[in-house]
Amino acid sequence: MINNRIKTAGLLTVSALTLGLSLSACGGASEAGNSGCTPKHADIQTVAPGKLTIGVIDIPPFSSYGSGTPTGIDVQIVNKIATDECLTPVYQQATYADAVQSISGGNIDLALGTIDATEKRLKAVDFSASTYLDGMGIVSKSGATTVADLEKMNKVGTIDGYLWVEDLKKILGDRLVTYPSSVELKADFDAGRLDADVDAYGVQVLQFKDAQGVTVALSNEKPDPRVGAIKNAPEAAFPITKGNTSLKEALDAGIVAQREDGTIAKLLTDAGLSEGLGKVAAEQYVVPAS
């Protein structure tokens, strides 16, 4: 979840605005590799007929390319949809820096990896229905779960660029220390130089999986109105080719079905995450342009 921030400048680069892609440029309608397969949605336009070409960003437990054998929550969600639509998933490695450009350039159909729906990104791509929240996590030895708990601490660390940083600066002042990445942040927390580690919740759960004496809390379960990224948590979704309504309709239907039947909630809890991460808004929340 290096993702809650309008972080990755590459994803926000709208030099990828090669938006004049017509659906014909996306490839022909989907063709089932198995003639006995009946897709839930007919005539889905994809880059390669009968295939769903997917860029995978490495951000476990949500997605990991895995040397060509992708795993993760996002991968399982998309695999189920591809099966329902008689499409063969074809995965390739991607990064936050190149994902949008690959989609708008007609090289891939969509990308995985906790990518927040934002107004800036919507200039270059469309988004599927939301899969889960991109939540703010709090790691501490004191059992902190809220921003009010952070106010009682001497030093709190977080990653520069996250959506919550400016609000936390107003609340914590010079007690908030920012870092370029989760690596440096965790190192200072582990060394005892910080009372709390504030980072993307999904990243923290994996980072501190075997750590003794610390708690990892999802702050969004106890919203603080002073922090916009907690009050209105960014929502992860799959960016897809602009204007490809046939693919969007299929993805939306598949994601909503998996939310409603508990599939996504189970994927989250099986990965050690809070079920609360799956509580997206009834209408997709799109992060406003700053």
mmCIF file of C-alpha atoms in Angstrom:
data_model
loop_
_atom_site.group_PDB
_atom_site.id
_atom_site.type_symbol
_atom_site.label_atom_id
_atom_site.label_comp_id
_atom_site.label_asym_id
_atom_site.label_seq_id
_atom_site.Cartn_x
_atom_site.Cartn_y
_atom_site.Cartn_z
ATOM 1 C CA MET A 1 0.000 0.000 0.000
ATOM 2 C CA ILE A 2 2.582 2.466 -0.946
ATOM 3 C CA ASN A 3 -0.535 3.800 -2.308
ATOM 4 C CA ASN A 4 -2.544 5.914 0.011
ATOM 5 C CA ARG A 5 -0.498 8.796 -1.171
ATOM 6 C CA ILE A 6 -0.922 10.484 -4.428
ATOM 7 C CA LYS A 7 2.457 9.137 -4.195
ATOM 8 C CA THR A 8 3.804 7.635 -7.192
ATOM 9 C CA ALA A 9 4.486 10.471 -9.481
ATOM 10 C CA GLY A 10 4.582 8.110 -12.417
ATOM 11 C CA LEU A 11 1.015 7.077 -11.881
ATOM 12 C CA LEU A 12 0.009 10.683 -11.817
ATOM 13 C CA THR A 13 1.941 11.593 -14.895
ATOM 14 C CA VAL A 14 -0.603 12.588 -17.374
ATOM 15 C CA SER A 15 1.883 12.583 -20.169
ATOM 16 C CA ALA A 16 0.187 9.245 -20.614
ATOM 17 C CA LEU A 17 -2.741 11.161 -21.995
ATOM 18 C CA THR A 18 -2.678 9.278 -25.208
ATOM 19 C CA LEU A 19 -6.346 9.121 -24.541
ATOM 20 C CA GLY A 20 -7.458 9.009 -28.085
ATOM 21 C CA LEU A 21 -7.480 5.242 -27.850
ATOM 22 C CA SER A 22 -10.563 3.900 -29.521
ATOM 23 C CA LEU A 23 -11.934 0.609 -28.379
ATOM 24 C CA SER A 24 -10.786 -0.878 -31.641
ATOM 25 C CA ALA A 25 -7.256 -0.123 -30.477
ATOM 26 C CA CYS A 26 -7.961 -2.206 -27.388
ATOM 27 C CA GLY A 27 -8.307 -5.317 -29.478
ATOM 28 C CA GLY A 28 -11.296 -7.330 -30.487
ATOM 29 C CA ALA A 29 -14.079 -8.757 -28.388
ATOM 30 C CA SER A 30 -13.177 -11.509 -25.961
ATOM 31 C CA GLU A 31 -13.123 -14.973 -27.390
ATOM 32 C CA ALA A 32 -13.312 -17.943 -25.078
ATOM 33 C CA GLY A 33 -10.316 -20.187 -25.288
ATOM 34 C CA ASN A 34 -12.715 -22.988 -24.411
ATOM 35 C CA SER A 35 -15.556 -23.144 -26.894
ATOM 36 C CA GLY A 36 -17.789 -24.537 -24.158
ATOM 37 C CA CYS A 37 -17.342 -21.452 -21.955
ATOM 38 C CA THR A 38 -20.098 -18.835 -21.848
ATOM 39 C CA PRO A 39 -18.968 -15.445 -20.535
ATOM 40 C CA LYS A 40 -21.177 -13.531 -18.126
ATOM 41 C CA HIS A 41 -20.727 -10.460 -20.329
ATOM 42 C CA ALA A 42 -20.544 -10.678 -24.099
ATOM 43 C CA ASP A 43 -18.189 -8.801 -26.399
ATOM 44 C CA ILE A 44 -15.635 -7.600 -23.862
ATOM 45 C CA GLN A 45 -12.952 -5.543 -25.588
ATOM 46 C CA THR A 46 -9.389 -6.453 -24.607
ATOM 47 C CA VAL A 47 -5.866 -5.776 -25.878
ATOM 48 C CA ALA A 48 -5.603 -9.369 -27.118
ATOM 49 C CA PRO A 49 -8.800 -11.267 -28.023
ATOM 50 C CA GLY A 50 -9.641 -13.962 -25.493
ATOM 51 C CA LYS A 51 -7.022 -12.692 -23.049
ATOM 52 C CA LEU A 52 -6.942 -10.248 -20.171
ATOM 53 C CA THR A 53 -3.528 -8.574 -20.080
ATOM 54 C CA ILE A 54 -2.676 -7.435 -16.571
ATOM 55 C CA GLY A 55 0.185 -5.414 -15.094
ATOM 56 C CA VAL A 56 1.178 -6.548 -11.601
ATOM 57 C CA ILE A 57 2.796 -4.139 -9.161
ATOM 58 C CA ASP A 58 4.700 -5.766 -6.298
ATOM 59 C CA ILE A 59 2.950 -4.803 -3.083
ATOM 60 C CA PRO A 60 2.190 -7.921 -1.036
ATOM 61 C CA PRO A 61 -0.187 -9.120 0.250
ATOM 62 C CA PHE A 62 -2.262 -7.384 -2.446
ATOM 63 C CA SER A 63 -0.230 -8.336 -5.490
ATOM 64 C CA SER A 64 3.147 -9.816 -6.298
ATOM 65 C CA TYR A 65 4.490 -10.812 -9.694
ATOM 66 C CA GLY A 66 6.357 -13.743 -8.185
ATOM 67 C CA SER A 67 8.705 -14.432 -11.119
ATOM 68 C CA GLY A 68 5.764 -15.026 -13.425
ATOM 69 C CA THR A 69 3.470 -16.772 -10.949
ATOM 70 C CA PRO A 70 1.445 -13.851 -9.543
ATOM 71 C CA THR A 71 -0.143 -14.087 -6.108
ATOM 72 C CA GLY A 72 -2.127 -11.821 -3.833
ATOM 73 C CA ILE A 73 -5.584 -10.534 -3.046
ATOM 74 C CA ASP A 74 -5.923 -8.491 -6.257
ATOM 75 C CA VAL A 75 -4.738 -11.431 -8.347
ATOM 76 C CA GLN A 76 -7.353 -13.741 -6.855
ATOM 77 C CA ILE A 77 -10.117 -11.192 -7.436
ATOM 78 C CA VAL A 78 -9.158 -10.765 -11.096
ATOM 79 C CA ASN A 79 -8.603 -14.481 -11.724
ATOM 80 C CA LYS A 80 -12.189 -15.192 -10.664
ATOM 81 C CA ILE A 81 -13.524 -12.483 -12.993
ATOM 82 C CA ALA A 82 -11.381 -13.728 -15.890
ATOM 83 C CA THR A 83 -12.738 -17.250 -15.384
ATOM 84 C CA ASP A 84 -16.327 -15.973 -15.312
ATOM 85 C CA GLU A 85 -15.726 -14.040 -18.524
ATOM 86 C CA CYS A 86 -13.889 -16.877 -20.326
ATOM 87 C CA LEU A 87 -10.725 -14.814 -20.563
ATOM 88 C CA THR A 88 -7.195 -16.121 -20.082
ATOM 89 C CA PRO A 89 -5.254 -13.863 -17.683
ATOM 90 C CA VAL A 90 -1.819 -12.885 -18.989
ATOM 91 C CA TYR A 91 0.341 -11.203 -16.362
ATOM 92 C CA GLN A 92 3.375 -8.976 -16.724
ATOM 93 C CA GLN A 93 5.381 -7.040 -14.164
ATOM 94 C CA ALA A 94 4.529 -3.372 -13.714
ATOM 95 C CA THR A 95 5.486 -0.454 -11.484
ATOM 96 C CA TYR A 96 3.620 2.565 -10.173
ATOM 97 C CA ALA A 97 5.739 4.657 -12.530
ATOM 98 C CA ASP A 98 4.622 2.907 -15.716
ATOM 99 C CA ALA A 99 1.221 1.356 -15.021
ATOM 100 C CA VAL A 100 -1.003 4.158 -16.309
ATOM 101 C CA GLN A 101 1.163 4.732 -19.363
ATOM 102 C CA SER A 102 0.994 1.021 -20.219
ATOM 103 C CA ILE A 103 -2.798 1.088 -19.957
ATOM 104 C CA SER A 104 -3.362 4.299 -21.923
ATOM 105 C CA GLY A 105 -0.785 3.141 -24.479
ATOM 106 C CA GLY A 106 -2.827 0.026 -25.198
ATOM 107 C CA ASN A 107 -0.225 -2.437 -23.884
ATOM 108 C CA ILE A 108 -2.225 -3.844 -20.980
ATOM 109 C CA ASP A 109 -5.911 -3.905 -20.053
ATOM 110 C CA LEU A 110 -5.562 -3.098 -16.358
ATOM 111 C CA ALA A 111 -3.154 -2.971 -13.439
ATOM 112 C CA LEU A 112 -3.169 -4.421 -9.919
ATOM 113 C CA GLY A 113 -1.481 -3.181 -6.760
ATOM 114 C CA THR A 114 -3.628 -1.045 -4.445
ATOM 115 C CA ILE A 115 -4.024 1.860 -6.837
ATOM 116 C CA ASP A 116 -6.287 4.577 -5.455
ATOM 117 C CA ALA A 117 -9.032 6.121 -7.554
ATOM 118 C CA THR A 118 -8.093 9.798 -7.901
ATOM 119 C CA GLU A 119 -9.311 12.678 -10.031
ATOM 120 C CA LYS A 120 -5.845 13.082 -11.535
ATOM 121 C CA ARG A 121 -5.635 9.467 -12.624
ATOM 122 C CA LEU A 122 -9.133 9.612 -14.069
ATOM 123 C CA LYS A 123 -7.779 12.005 -16.689
ATOM 124 C CA ALA A 124 -5.763 9.125 -18.133
ATOM 125 C CA VAL A 125 -7.691 5.961 -17.230
ATOM 126 C CA ASP A 126 -11.028 4.735 -15.977
ATOM 127 C CA PHE A 127 -11.433 2.780 -12.750
ATOM 128 C CA SER A 128 -13.302 -0.373 -11.844
ATOM 129 C CA ALA A 129 -15.513 -0.554 -8.768
ATOM 130 C CA SER A 130 -13.545 -0.273 -5.533
ATOM 131 C CA THR A 131 -12.078 -3.423 -4.017
ATOM 132 C CA TYR A 132 -11.063 -2.250 -0.524
ATOM 133 C CA LEU A 133 -9.886 0.788 1.408
ATOM 134 C CA ASP A 134 -6.333 2.045 1.280
ATOM 135 C CA GLY A 135 -6.174 2.450 5.049
ATOM 136 C CA MET A 136 -3.849 4.278 7.411
ATOM 137 C CA GLY A 137 -2.186 1.997 9.919
ATOM 138 C CA ILE A 138 -0.707 2.728 13.342
ATOM 139 C CA VAL A 139 2.021 0.488 14.757
ATOM 140 C CA SER A 140 3.022 0.964 18.383
ATOM 141 C CA LYS A 141 4.070 -0.829 21.527
ATOM 142 C CA SER A 142 1.436 1.010 23.538
ATOM 143 C CA GLY A 143 -1.571 -0.331 21.632
ATOM 144 C CA ALA A 144 -2.426 2.984 19.946
ATOM 145 C CA THR A 145 -5.394 2.851 17.589
ATOM 146 C CA THR A 146 -6.356 6.502 17.034
ATOM 147 C CA VAL A 147 -4.901 9.890 16.191
ATOM 148 C CA ALA A 148 -5.806 10.946 19.738
ATOM 149 C CA ASP A 149 -3.429 8.235 20.958
ATOM 150 C CA LEU A 150 -0.693 9.642 18.725
ATOM 151 C CA GLU A 151 -1.141 13.068 20.326
ATOM 152 C CA LYS A 152 0.135 11.619 23.622
ATOM 153 C CA MET A 153 3.446 10.544 22.063
ATOM 154 C CA ASN A 154 6.806 12.281 21.741
ATOM 155 C CA LYS A 155 7.781 11.130 18.240
ATOM 156 C CA VAL A 156 5.655 9.669 15.452
ATOM 157 C CA GLY A 157 6.995 8.655 12.051
ATOM 158 C CA THR A 158 5.292 8.404 8.671
ATOM 159 C CA ILE A 159 6.104 8.405 4.935
ATOM 160 C CA ASP A 160 6.402 11.675 3.069
ATOM 161 C CA GLY A 161 3.713 12.023 0.402
ATOM 162 C CA TYR A 162 0.819 10.174 2.012
ATOM 163 C CA LEU A 163 -2.546 11.896 1.968
ATOM 164 C CA TRP A 164 -2.686 12.099 5.759
ATOM 165 C CA VAL A 165 0.688 13.814 6.269
ATOM 166 C CA GLU A 166 -0.428 17.456 6.138
ATOM 167 C CA ASP A 167 -3.308 16.846 8.548
ATOM 168 C CA LEU A 168 -1.030 15.008 10.986
ATOM 169 C CA LYS A 169 1.486 17.863 10.800
ATOM 170 C CA LYS A 170 -1.233 20.271 11.949
ATOM 171 C CA ILE A 171 -2.074 17.991 14.872
ATOM 172 C CA LEU A 172 1.388 16.778 15.914
ATOM 173 C CA GLY A 173 3.631 19.625 14.768
ATOM 174 C CA ASP A 174 7.365 18.884 14.995
ATOM 175 C CA ARG A 175 6.634 15.608 16.783
ATOM 176 C CA LEU A 176 5.864 14.139 13.340
ATOM 177 C CA VAL A 177 8.927 12.896 11.470
ATOM 178 C CA THR A 178 8.670 11.997 7.773
ATOM 179 C CA TYR A 179 10.713 9.377 5.916
ATOM 180 C CA PRO A 180 11.292 8.596 2.219
ATOM 181 C CA SER A 181 10.167 4.972 2.537
ATOM 182 C CA SER A 182 8.824 2.283 4.850
ATOM 183 C CA VAL A 183 12.313 0.814 5.260
ATOM 184 C CA GLU A 184 13.776 3.848 7.027
ATOM 185 C CA LEU A 185 10.569 4.386 9.008
ATOM 186 C CA LYS A 186 10.514 0.829 10.357
ATOM 187 C CA ALA A 187 14.234 0.926 11.147
ATOM 188 C CA ASP A 188 13.794 3.955 13.417
ATOM 189 C CA PHE A 189 10.710 2.449 15.063
ATOM 190 C CA ASP A 190 12.526 -0.835 15.687
ATOM 191 C CA ALA A 191 15.469 1.100 17.141
ATOM 192 C CA GLY A 192 13.151 2.829 19.623
ATOM 193 C CA ARG A 193 13.558 6.284 18.138
ATOM 194 C CA LEU A 194 9.824 6.512 17.402
ATOM 195 C CA ASP A 195 6.772 5.849 19.549
ATOM 196 C CA ALA A 196 4.607 4.995 16.548
ATOM 197 C CA ASP A 197 4.960 4.000 12.899
ATOM 198 C CA VAL A 198 2.188 5.428 10.677
ATOM 199 C CA ASP A 199 2.136 3.795 7.262
ATOM 200 C CA ALA A 200 -0.149 2.007 4.831
ATOM 201 C CA TYR A 201 -1.979 -0.576 6.927
ATOM 202 C CA GLY A 202 -1.521 -3.474 4.520
ATOM 203 C CA VAL A 203 2.225 -2.888 4.345
ATOM 204 C CA GLN A 204 2.490 -2.812 8.134
ATOM 205 C CA VAL A 205 0.600 -6.073 8.666
ATOM 206 C CA LEU A 206 3.180 -7.855 6.535
ATOM 207 C CA GLN A 207 6.165 -5.930 7.943
ATOM 208 C CA PHE A 208 5.283 -6.644 11.563
ATOM 209 C CA LYS A 209 3.777 -10.091 11.081
ATOM 210 C CA ASP A 210 6.191 -11.816 13.455
ATOM 211 C CA ALA A 211 7.069 -8.829 15.631
ATOM 212 C CA GLN A 212 6.571 -9.317 19.359
ATOM 213 C CA GLY A 213 5.059 -6.683 21.612
ATOM 214 C CA VAL A 214 3.612 -4.419 18.938
ATOM 215 C CA THR A 215 0.102 -3.839 17.677
ATOM 216 C CA VAL A 216 -0.990 -2.929 14.153
ATOM 217 C CA ALA A 217 -4.251 -0.966 14.087
ATOM 218 C CA LEU A 218 -6.415 0.192 11.181
ATOM 219 C CA SER A 219 -7.125 3.830 12.054
ATOM 220 C CA ASN A 220 -10.107 3.953 9.699
ATOM 221 C CA GLU A 221 -12.075 1.771 12.109
ATOM 222 C CA LYS A 222 -12.137 4.744 14.502
ATOM 223 C CA PRO A 223 -12.314 7.745 12.141
ATOM 224 C CA ASP A 224 -10.896 11.085 13.229
ATOM 225 C CA PRO A 225 -12.627 14.001 11.455
ATOM 226 C CA ARG A 226 -9.401 16.027 11.582
ATOM 227 C CA VAL A 227 -7.662 13.663 9.159
ATOM 228 C CA GLY A 228 -9.228 13.595 5.718
ATOM 229 C CA ALA A 229 -7.549 10.329 4.687
ATOM 230 C CA ILE A 230 -9.204 8.603 7.648
ATOM 231 C CA LYS A 231 -12.584 10.324 7.416
ATOM 232 C CA ASN A 232 -12.715 9.648 3.657
ATOM 233 C CA ALA A 233 -10.313 6.800 3.070
ATOM 234 C CA PRO A 234 -8.914 6.410 -0.452
ATOM 235 C CA GLU A 235 -10.347 3.370 -2.224
ATOM 236 C CA ALA A 236 -8.272 0.956 -4.258
ATOM 237 C CA ALA A 237 -9.585 -0.091 -7.668
ATOM 238 C CA PHE A 238 -8.241 -1.399 -10.981
ATOM 239 C CA PRO A 239 -7.289 1.267 -13.558
ATOM 240 C CA ILE A 240 -8.396 0.271 -17.056
ATOM 241 C CA THR A 241 -8.301 1.699 -20.575
ATOM 242 C CA LYS A 242 -10.223 4.965 -20.871
ATOM 243 C CA GLY A 243 -13.602 4.436 -22.494
ATOM 244 C CA ASN A 244 -13.571 0.632 -22.392
ATOM 245 C CA THR A 245 -17.088 0.314 -20.988
ATOM 246 C CA SER A 246 -17.391 -3.376 -21.842
ATOM 247 C CA LEU A 247 -14.435 -4.289 -19.617
ATOM 248 C CA LYS A 248 -15.496 -1.863 -16.886
ATOM 249 C CA GLU A 249 -18.979 -3.384 -16.714
ATOM 250 C CA ALA A 250 -17.561 -6.895 -16.379
ATOM 251 C CA LEU A 251 -15.037 -5.879 -13.713
ATOM 252 C CA ASP A 252 -17.598 -3.853 -11.770
ATOM 253 C CA ALA A 253 -20.071 -6.735 -11.718
ATOM 254 C CA GLY A 254 -17.404 -9.219 -10.660
ATOM 255 C CA ILE A 255 -16.013 -7.020 -7.892
ATOM 256 C CA VAL A 256 -19.433 -6.141 -6.485
ATOM 257 C CA ALA A 257 -20.408 -9.824 -6.494
ATOM 258 C CA GLN A 258 -17.228 -10.720 -4.595
ATOM 259 C CA ARG A 259 -17.855 -7.954 -2.092
ATOM 260 C CA GLU A 260 -21.442 -9.030 -1.526
ATOM 261 C CA ASP A 261 -20.777 -12.761 -1.179
ATOM 262 C CA GLY A 262 -17.963 -12.193 1.314
ATOM 263 C CA THR A 263 -15.144 -13.308 -0.991
ATOM 264 C CA ILE A 264 -13.127 -10.098 -0.654
ATOM 265 C CA ALA A 265 -13.656 -9.959 3.115
ATOM 266 C CA LYS A 266 -12.312 -13.513 3.397
ATOM 267 C CA LEU A 267 -9.317 -12.733 1.183
ATOM 268 C CA LEU A 268 -8.490 -9.823 3.487
ATOM 269 C CA THR A 269 -8.827 -11.774 6.726
ATOM 270 C CA ASP A 270 -6.953 -14.775 5.288
ATOM 271 C CA ALA A 271 -4.063 -12.378 4.645
ATOM 272 C CA GLY A 272 -4.178 -11.242 8.270
ATOM 273 C CA LEU A 273 -5.888 -7.929 7.486
ATOM 274 C CA SER A 274 -8.928 -6.394 9.135
ATOM 275 C CA GLU A 275 -12.284 -7.119 7.509
ATOM 276 C CA GLY A 276 -12.939 -3.407 7.972
ATOM 277 C CA LEU A 277 -10.628 -2.743 5.046
ATOM 278 C CA GLY A 278 -13.366 -4.049 2.753
ATOM 279 C CA LYS A 279 -15.966 -1.497 3.845
ATOM 280 C CA VAL A 280 -15.862 0.830 0.855
ATOM 281 C CA ALA A 281 -18.406 3.593 0.336
ATOM 282 C CA ALA A 282 -21.713 2.861 -1.428
ATOM 283 C CA GLU A 283 -20.574 5.327 -4.102
ATOM 284 C CA GLN A 284 -16.885 5.148 -4.977
ATOM 285 C CA TYR A 285 -14.860 7.812 -3.228
ATOM 286 C CA VAL A 286 -12.483 9.499 -5.660
ATOM 287 C CA VAL A 287 -9.625 11.451 -4.102
ATOM 288 C CA PRO A 288 -9.986 15.088 -5.227
ATOM 289 C CA ALA A 289 -7.177 16.761 -7.122
ATOM 290 C CA SER A 290 -4.927 18.720 -4.778
#
